[in-house]
Amino acid sequence: MFALGVVLFACLTGRLPFGAHNKPEYRKRVLKGLWCRHPYLSHEDCVLLERMLDPNPITRATPFEITTFVRNYRTQEKERKLEEAAELEDW
């Protein structure tokens, strides 16, 4: 899951999550889970990445948790779009 979190971050931002100037600093940031949050990442993106990039394998998100998170997010997005469409019809 950790590696998938790194890939997801790279796909969303175009860069690696643990920005550092040298290898020792980079290693320290990876081990502590200090990844760079970008202002254009949504709250949901950050919540998911936080769980995927957790350095502790015991508390890191499982495939089931990630799937559940994505399903819940999609459901919320559909409901939000339906509400917006209903509001536009009321005009």
XYZ file of C-alpha atoms in Angstrom:
91
model
C 0.000 0.000 0.000
C 2.870 2.348 0.732
C 4.250 2.044 -2.801
C 0.775 2.604 -4.244
C 0.512 5.738 -2.123
C 3.773 7.001 -3.619
C 2.483 6.262 -7.136
C -0.867 7.939 -6.413
C 0.898 11.022 -5.065
C 3.129 11.170 -8.146
C 0.101 10.854 -10.450
C -1.758 13.642 -8.648
C 1.147 16.074 -8.289
C 3.811 15.127 -10.838
C 6.477 14.704 -8.151
C 7.518 12.338 -5.369
C 5.949 12.792 -1.923
C 9.071 13.021 0.230
C 10.921 16.066 -1.071
C 14.456 16.310 0.296
C 17.812 17.686 -0.832
C 19.914 14.632 -0.021
C 19.559 10.881 0.608
C 19.864 10.937 4.428
C 17.193 13.630 4.697
C 14.990 11.781 2.203
C 15.332 8.532 4.194
C 14.468 10.349 7.439
C 11.360 11.883 5.857
C 10.205 8.503 4.526
C 10.697 6.767 7.884
C 8.801 9.524 9.726
C 6.060 9.760 7.102
C 6.740 13.452 6.393
C 5.326 13.945 2.921
C 4.796 17.292 1.230
C 1.151 18.372 1.094
C 0.295 20.463 -1.928
C -2.398 23.144 -1.751
C -4.176 21.815 -4.834
C -4.725 18.360 -3.324
C -8.272 17.970 -2.056
C -9.016 17.129 1.555
C -10.078 13.634 0.463
C -6.805 13.160 -1.439
C -4.822 14.105 1.663
C -6.849 11.804 3.925
C -6.289 8.859 1.593
C -2.586 9.625 1.094
C -2.103 10.052 4.845
C -3.371 6.505 5.378
C -1.434 5.041 2.441
C 1.868 6.768 3.290
C 1.736 5.827 6.970
C 5.211 4.473 7.822
C 3.725 2.009 10.331
C 2.516 -1.088 8.438
C 0.118 -1.958 11.269
C -1.812 1.325 11.045
C -1.393 1.783 7.279
C -4.560 1.475 5.169
C -5.466 -1.960 3.882
C -6.769 -2.636 0.360
C -10.269 -3.081 1.811
C -10.121 0.287 3.608
C -8.968 2.046 0.452
C -11.723 0.443 -1.621
C -14.310 1.432 0.995
C -12.962 4.999 1.100
C -13.164 5.331 -2.685
C -16.697 3.879 -2.812
C -17.883 6.257 -0.074
C -16.264 9.207 -1.823
C -17.919 8.327 -5.132
C -21.303 7.981 -3.418
C -20.891 11.393 -1.770
C -19.877 12.953 -5.098
C -22.949 11.493 -6.837
C -25.224 12.801 -4.078
C -23.619 16.252 -4.277
C -24.080 16.380 -8.060
C -27.727 15.311 -7.742
C -28.326 18.048 -5.169
C -26.695 20.630 -7.442
C -28.818 19.493 -10.381
C -31.982 19.709 -8.263
C -31.043 23.237 -7.179
C -30.568 24.276 -10.815
C -33.977 22.867 -11.736
C -35.549 24.935 -8.953
C -34.359 28.114 -10.609
